[in-house]
């Protein structure tokens, strides 16, 4: 097993972040995607970001990953400003984006190779393959894997760098319902095991309630954090318990209201 | 298959007297061997399953091939439908192939060396320029116009110029083949590189990749399928350039051999060289496909050859 004390998460702070994009159809005009987003996540916390599609969740995640830059505002990991991509912030997309030309083992090793530490940390590769239960597929190519298996490889590939923050952009969105529930437990296990700070983007409200310490609800056009809801239920959570369902209808109602409000204003 | 062999053999015996005995003997032996082997296989396949599996797919092909030879012989030596000396019989072609084997072998060797030199040179240069144009915006700005203007000109069009510039015909031929290969390989390498899925690059960057990793471990592997398409197109262009260059400037090789034999009106030799050329080029093509299959094992649903 991978030791739990190697990776301890970092706090993440997003302060008054604005981001707009050029509109391709109308040159010269821009569309505001994020309008003064602020929130902070404590070290080791698991927070979900929910909201209708087009509310800028993925844009925000790209900013935190350092793949894109805000027009205004500040993003901090611990005390450090985010200036570009870094192995300290892992990112897992909905599409696993495994490198199809590499075997499962080589995909998991990719981060070590990229940082030039493969020799020193090669022994960990097998640990991580075992962690996600894929030892038997070490030499398979990604096109032989199912969706759930691919996503587990993508998780292992991100985790082998011992990131301080793991960003999950609808990582389970493309999986069938059963696989998704299994994977939710798997991600929770990894999180409890390693206490990496996790920010999970999802539009599955059940998933958000089931997994996270806190839920940030975003509203679209332009994206704003509208509400922050603490989930104080004990894990493992029962998806059919009364408090679970109450939270669920509360969030749904809120999203529905936010949706119609946005429609009216537009 | 034995039946077809027998038909061809019988047809051969029927027209046998029209040929000069010297020429006909090897072909007779060849057909006899084919007949005997096919009978052996026909009998043996009932006993050994593996033999049957091995020959099953090839049987119709071999049958068709020997019937084609038979038809060729009937048309040329049998009924004299086609004028001599332009269309010799298969026996005559086989005979000239054997009698001139030393020179044919030598020509094939020279063609191979020239082709490989030009191809490897062109492919390497194209790989470098393709990666640069595909990856860097400034290389694209300056390289693309050059590629677009020079690329579409067939390499053979440069022959008059190449003859003046270089003292050695062989060197200029190699350079022309390299040029012929360079254009398609550069074009497809650069498009493969610049079409690398952005999310692969994003993932690699969040894994801590530097520029070198992004180019050599992400963009180039991702571009490989496209690069191979370029290599195949380049190979076709290199065959064409090779044969033309050999028949106008270079004094060796299969292209030269064909035009030389034609000059002497020895069409048996022309056909012999063409057959060897076909085998030679398709072997090289097959080798490139084998290489591709090995390099791109990770790809699913590859095009079959």
mmCIF file of C-alpha atoms in Angstrom, chain A residues 5-223:
data_model
loop_
_atom_site.group_PDB
_atom_site.id
_atom_site.type_symbol
_atom_site.label_atom_id
_atom_site.label_comp_id
_atom_site.label_asym_id
_atom_site.label_seq_id
_atom_site.Cartn_x
_atom_site.Cartn_y
_atom_site.Cartn_z
ATOM 1 C CA UNK A 5 1.800 10.424 5.043
ATOM 2 C CA UNK A 6 3.613 11.262 1.794
ATOM 3 C CA UNK A 7 0.996 13.490 0.262
ATOM 4 C CA UNK A 8 -0.763 15.938 2.451
ATOM 5 C CA UNK A 9 -3.010 18.377 0.697
ATOM 6 C CA UNK A 10 -2.594 22.104 0.515
ATOM 7 C CA UNK A 11 -5.162 24.782 1.059
ATOM 8 C CA UNK A 12 -6.522 26.421 -2.062
ATOM 9 C CA UNK A 13 -7.719 30.011 -2.262
ATOM 10 C CA UNK A 14 -9.527 31.630 -5.156
ATOM 11 C CA UNK A 15 -9.996 35.346 -4.775
ATOM 12 C CA UNK A 16 -12.146 37.616 -6.976
ATOM 13 C CA UNK A 17 -11.291 35.758 -10.174
ATOM 14 C CA UNK A 18 -12.594 37.157 -13.446
ATOM 15 C CA UNK A 19 -12.210 35.510 -16.813
ATOM 16 C CA UNK A 20 -13.714 36.323 -20.177
ATOM 17 C CA UNK A 21 -13.331 34.796 -23.619
ATOM 18 C CA UNK A 22 -13.446 36.257 -27.107
ATOM 19 C CA UNK A 23 -16.655 35.370 -28.906
ATOM 20 C CA UNK A 24 -15.635 33.610 -32.113
ATOM 21 C CA UNK A 25 -18.744 34.661 -34.054
ATOM 22 C CA UNK A 26 -18.446 38.329 -33.188
ATOM 23 C CA UNK A 27 -14.826 39.540 -33.296
ATOM 24 C CA UNK A 28 -13.945 42.174 -30.775
ATOM 25 C CA UNK A 29 -16.592 41.203 -28.262
ATOM 26 C CA UNK A 30 -15.990 39.096 -25.196
ATOM 27 C CA UNK A 31 -18.172 36.939 -23.028
ATOM 28 C CA UNK A 32 -17.707 36.964 -19.275
ATOM 29 C CA UNK A 33 -17.276 33.382 -18.082
ATOM 30 C CA UNK A 34 -16.300 33.931 -14.449
ATOM 31 C CA UNK A 35 -17.472 36.988 -12.581
ATOM 32 C CA UNK A 36 -15.562 37.503 -9.361
ATOM 33 C CA UNK A 37 -15.330 33.985 -8.032
ATOM 34 C CA UNK A 38 -14.096 33.678 -4.458
ATOM 35 C CA UNK A 39 -13.829 30.673 -2.187
ATOM 36 C CA UNK A 40 -11.250 28.810 -0.217
ATOM 37 C CA UNK A 41 -10.711 25.150 0.509
ATOM 38 C CA UNK A 42 -8.873 23.911 3.585
ATOM 39 C CA UNK A 43 -5.997 21.470 3.263
ATOM 40 C CA UNK A 44 -7.280 17.941 2.843
ATOM 41 C CA UNK A 45 -10.849 18.967 2.167
ATOM 42 C CA UNK A 46 -13.002 17.408 -0.554
ATOM 43 C CA UNK A 47 -15.169 20.056 -2.157
ATOM 44 C CA UNK A 48 -17.606 19.722 -5.034
ATOM 45 C CA UNK A 49 -18.475 22.359 -7.556
ATOM 46 C CA UNK A 50 -21.940 21.861 -9.007
ATOM 47 C CA UNK A 51 -23.896 23.926 -11.458
ATOM 48 C CA UNK A 52 -25.597 23.764 -14.834
ATOM 49 C CA UNK A 53 -23.425 23.303 -17.905
ATOM 50 C CA UNK A 54 -21.858 26.486 -19.185
ATOM 51 C CA UNK A 55 -21.459 28.045 -15.749
ATOM 52 C CA UNK A 56 -17.674 28.093 -16.037
ATOM 53 C CA UNK A 57 -16.822 25.127 -13.804
ATOM 54 C CA UNK A 58 -14.299 23.718 -16.224
ATOM 55 C CA UNK A 59 -12.867 27.160 -16.926
ATOM 56 C CA UNK A 60 -12.283 27.615 -13.228
ATOM 57 C CA UNK A 61 -10.577 24.231 -12.994
ATOM 58 C CA UNK A 62 -8.271 25.107 -15.891
ATOM 59 C CA UNK A 63 -7.305 28.305 -14.102
ATOM 60 C CA UNK A 64 -6.483 26.395 -10.919
ATOM 61 C CA UNK A 65 -4.526 23.839 -12.953
ATOM 62 C CA UNK A 66 -2.532 26.738 -14.412
ATOM 63 C CA UNK A 67 -3.444 25.862 -18.004
ATOM 64 C CA UNK A 68 -5.133 29.231 -18.400
ATOM 65 C CA UNK A 69 -4.821 32.608 -16.706
ATOM 66 C CA UNK A 70 -7.430 34.867 -15.113
ATOM 67 C CA UNK A 71 -8.055 38.409 -16.341
ATOM 68 C CA UNK A 72 -8.161 39.595 -12.750
ATOM 69 C CA UNK A 73 -8.023 38.085 -9.304
ATOM 70 C CA UNK A 74 -5.725 35.704 -7.527
ATOM 71 C CA UNK A 75 -5.347 31.958 -7.191
ATOM 72 C CA UNK A 76 -3.222 30.568 -4.378
ATOM 73 C CA UNK A 77 -2.138 27.082 -3.386
ATOM 74 C CA UNK A 78 -0.931 27.311 0.195
ATOM 75 C CA UNK A 79 0.859 30.636 0.106
ATOM 76 C CA UNK A 80 1.995 30.287 -3.490
ATOM 77 C CA UNK A 81 0.477 32.048 -6.443
ATOM 78 C CA UNK A 82 -0.474 29.830 -9.389
ATOM 79 C CA UNK A 83 1.681 30.888 -12.334
ATOM 80 C CA UNK A 84 1.429 27.873 -14.600
ATOM 81 C CA UNK A 85 0.838 24.138 -14.634
ATOM 82 C CA UNK A 86 2.615 22.111 -12.013
ATOM 83 C CA UNK A 87 2.859 18.497 -10.943
ATOM 84 C CA UNK A 88 1.644 19.651 -7.525
ATOM 85 C CA UNK A 89 -1.820 20.124 -9.017
ATOM 86 C CA UNK A 90 -3.138 17.000 -10.708
ATOM 87 C CA UNK A 91 -5.989 17.143 -13.173
ATOM 88 C CA UNK A 92 -8.319 14.334 -14.253
ATOM 89 C CA UNK A 93 -10.791 14.985 -17.057
ATOM 90 C CA UNK A 94 -14.067 13.299 -17.915
ATOM 91 C CA UNK A 95 -12.262 11.725 -20.873
ATOM 92 C CA UNK A 96 -9.385 9.852 -19.211
ATOM 93 C CA UNK A 97 -7.032 11.138 -21.936
ATOM 94 C CA UNK A 98 -4.648 8.260 -21.479
ATOM 95 C CA UNK A 99 -1.771 8.374 -23.928
ATOM 96 C CA UNK A 100 -2.886 5.640 -26.357
ATOM 97 C CA UNK A 101 0.698 4.894 -27.423
ATOM 98 C CA UNK A 102 1.742 3.907 -23.898
ATOM 99 C CA UNK A 103 0.818 0.798 -21.931
ATOM 100 C CA UNK A 104 -1.032 1.142 -18.634
ATOM 101 C CA UNK A 105 2.231 0.961 -16.707
ATOM 102 C CA UNK A 106 3.925 3.571 -18.902
ATOM 103 C CA UNK A 107 0.913 5.847 -18.629
ATOM 104 C CA UNK A 108 1.126 5.713 -14.861
ATOM 105 C CA UNK A 109 4.867 6.339 -15.060
ATOM 106 C CA UNK A 110 4.399 9.365 -17.326
ATOM 107 C CA UNK A 111 4.501 11.911 -14.518
ATOM 108 C CA UNK A 112 7.711 10.427 -13.125
ATOM 109 C CA UNK A 113 9.314 10.462 -16.575
ATOM 110 C CA UNK A 114 8.173 14.026 -17.193
ATOM 111 C CA UNK A 115 9.767 15.162 -13.939
ATOM 112 C CA UNK A 116 12.870 13.036 -14.512
ATOM 113 C CA UNK A 117 12.461 11.026 -11.298
ATOM 114 C CA UNK A 118 11.528 7.653 -12.770
ATOM 115 C CA UNK A 119 14.685 5.903 -11.546
ATOM 116 C CA UNK A 120 14.267 7.165 -8.001
ATOM 117 C CA UNK A 121 10.569 6.405 -7.724
ATOM 118 C CA UNK A 122 10.076 3.411 -9.979
ATOM 119 C CA UNK A 123 9.199 1.244 -6.984
ATOM 120 C CA UNK A 124 6.035 3.281 -6.470
ATOM 121 C CA UNK A 125 4.595 2.427 -9.874
ATOM 122 C CA UNK A 126 3.536 -1.051 -8.775
ATOM 123 C CA UNK A 127 2.060 0.388 -5.574
ATOM 124 C CA UNK A 128 -0.109 2.751 -7.540
ATOM 125 C CA UNK A 129 -1.189 0.050 -9.954
ATOM 126 C CA UNK A 130 -2.227 -2.055 -7.010
ATOM 127 C CA UNK A 131 -3.927 0.950 -5.420
ATOM 128 C CA UNK A 132 -6.285 1.200 -8.378
ATOM 129 C CA UNK A 133 -6.410 -2.568 -8.925
ATOM 130 C CA UNK A 134 -4.798 -2.739 -12.353
ATOM 131 C CA UNK A 135 -1.680 -4.887 -11.881
ATOM 132 C CA UNK A 136 -3.071 -7.458 -14.301
ATOM 133 C CA UNK A 137 -3.304 -4.862 -17.072
ATOM 134 C CA UNK A 138 0.177 -3.386 -16.708
ATOM 135 C CA UNK A 139 1.116 -4.183 -20.300
ATOM 136 C CA UNK A 140 -2.242 -3.546 -21.958
ATOM 137 C CA UNK A 141 -2.802 -0.589 -24.208
ATOM 138 C CA UNK A 142 -5.573 1.868 -23.285
ATOM 139 C CA UNK A 143 -7.889 0.820 -26.127
ATOM 140 C CA UNK A 144 -8.298 -2.559 -24.412
ATOM 141 C CA UNK A 145 -9.587 -0.955 -21.203
ATOM 142 C CA UNK A 146 -13.166 -0.218 -20.200
ATOM 143 C CA UNK A 147 -14.223 3.314 -19.243
ATOM 144 C CA UNK A 148 -13.954 2.665 -15.524
ATOM 145 C CA UNK A 149 -10.540 1.051 -15.836
ATOM 146 C CA UNK A 150 -9.254 3.905 -17.978
ATOM 147 C CA UNK A 151 -10.403 6.413 -15.397
ATOM 148 C CA UNK A 152 -8.639 4.460 -12.658
ATOM 149 C CA UNK A 153 -5.433 4.604 -14.682
ATOM 150 C CA UNK A 154 -5.935 8.349 -15.103
ATOM 151 C CA UNK A 155 -6.347 8.688 -11.320
ATOM 152 C CA UNK A 156 -3.208 6.670 -10.635
ATOM 153 C CA UNK A 157 -1.319 8.719 -13.226
ATOM 154 C CA UNK A 158 -2.311 11.930 -11.468
ATOM 155 C CA UNK A 159 -1.706 10.576 -7.951
ATOM 156 C CA UNK A 160 1.788 9.227 -8.565
ATOM 157 C CA UNK A 161 3.074 12.810 -8.523
ATOM 158 C CA UNK A 162 1.716 13.166 -4.967
ATOM 159 C CA UNK A 163 -0.182 16.311 -5.873
ATOM 160 C CA UNK A 164 -1.148 18.767 -3.144
ATOM 161 C CA UNK A 165 -4.420 19.395 -4.922
ATOM 162 C CA UNK A 166 -6.291 17.013 -7.183
ATOM 163 C CA UNK A 167 -8.706 18.612 -9.641
ATOM 164 C CA UNK A 168 -11.420 16.315 -10.975
ATOM 165 C CA UNK A 169 -13.385 17.580 -13.957
ATOM 166 C CA UNK A 170 -16.471 15.353 -14.088
ATOM 167 C CA UNK A 171 -14.203 12.312 -13.872
ATOM 168 C CA UNK A 172 -17.072 9.851 -13.544
ATOM 169 C CA UNK A 173 -19.494 11.578 -15.889
ATOM 170 C CA UNK A 174 -19.049 9.135 -18.756
ATOM 171 C CA UNK A 175 -19.445 5.961 -16.699
ATOM 172 C CA UNK A 176 -22.547 3.834 -16.283
ATOM 173 C CA UNK A 177 -24.446 4.140 -13.008
ATOM 174 C CA UNK A 178 -22.990 1.055 -11.312
ATOM 175 C CA UNK A 179 -19.409 1.727 -12.282
ATOM 176 C CA UNK A 180 -19.860 5.306 -11.216
ATOM 177 C CA UNK A 181 -21.002 4.362 -7.710
ATOM 178 C CA UNK A 182 -18.095 1.960 -7.347
ATOM 179 C CA UNK A 183 -15.684 4.620 -8.548
ATOM 180 C CA UNK A 184 -17.109 7.148 -6.101
ATOM 181 C CA UNK A 185 -16.180 4.818 -3.269
ATOM 182 C CA UNK A 186 -12.805 4.261 -4.862
ATOM 183 C CA UNK A 187 -12.068 7.985 -5.071
ATOM 184 C CA UNK A 188 -13.231 8.390 -1.473
ATOM 185 C CA UNK A 189 -10.922 5.591 -0.406
ATOM 186 C CA UNK A 190 -7.999 7.253 -2.171
ATOM 187 C CA UNK A 191 -8.892 10.545 -0.564
ATOM 188 C CA UNK A 192 -9.222 9.122 2.942
ATOM 189 C CA UNK A 193 -6.001 7.261 2.442
ATOM 190 C CA UNK A 194 -3.977 10.224 1.207
ATOM 191 C CA UNK A 195 -5.785 13.373 2.355
ATOM 192 C CA UNK A 196 -5.088 15.164 -0.875
ATOM 193 C CA UNK A 197 -7.158 18.304 -1.252
ATOM 194 C CA UNK A 198 -9.740 17.506 -3.902
ATOM 195 C CA UNK A 199 -11.927 19.763 -5.961
ATOM 196 C CA UNK A 200 -14.547 17.807 -7.840
ATOM 197 C CA UNK A 201 -16.554 19.326 -10.658
ATOM 198 C CA UNK A 202 -19.774 17.431 -11.276
ATOM 199 C CA UNK A 203 -23.323 17.943 -12.387
ATOM 200 C CA UNK A 204 -24.498 14.903 -10.494
ATOM 201 C CA UNK A 205 -25.927 16.289 -7.257
ATOM 202 C CA UNK A 206 -26.092 12.857 -5.594
ATOM 203 C CA UNK A 207 -22.418 12.387 -6.299
ATOM 204 C CA UNK A 208 -21.623 15.783 -4.785
ATOM 205 C CA UNK A 209 -23.599 15.083 -1.614
ATOM 206 C CA UNK A 210 -22.304 11.533 -1.318
ATOM 207 C CA UNK A 211 -18.673 12.501 -1.589
ATOM 208 C CA UNK A 212 -17.899 16.004 -0.467
ATOM 209 C CA UNK A 213 -17.356 17.955 2.738
ATOM 210 C CA UNK A 214 -18.764 21.018 1.085
ATOM 211 C CA UNK A 215 -20.643 21.910 -2.075
ATOM 212 C CA UNK A 216 -20.190 25.132 -3.999
ATOM 213 C CA UNK A 217 -23.182 25.882 -6.181
ATOM 214 C CA UNK A 218 -22.418 27.935 -9.279
ATOM 215 C CA UNK A 219 -24.831 29.908 -11.438
ATOM 216 C CA UNK A 220 -24.261 30.448 -15.126
ATOM 217 C CA UNK A 221 -23.688 33.375 -17.461
ATOM 218 C CA UNK A 222 -21.575 34.806 -15.958
ATOM 219 C CA UNK A 223 -20.335 32.149 -13.522
#
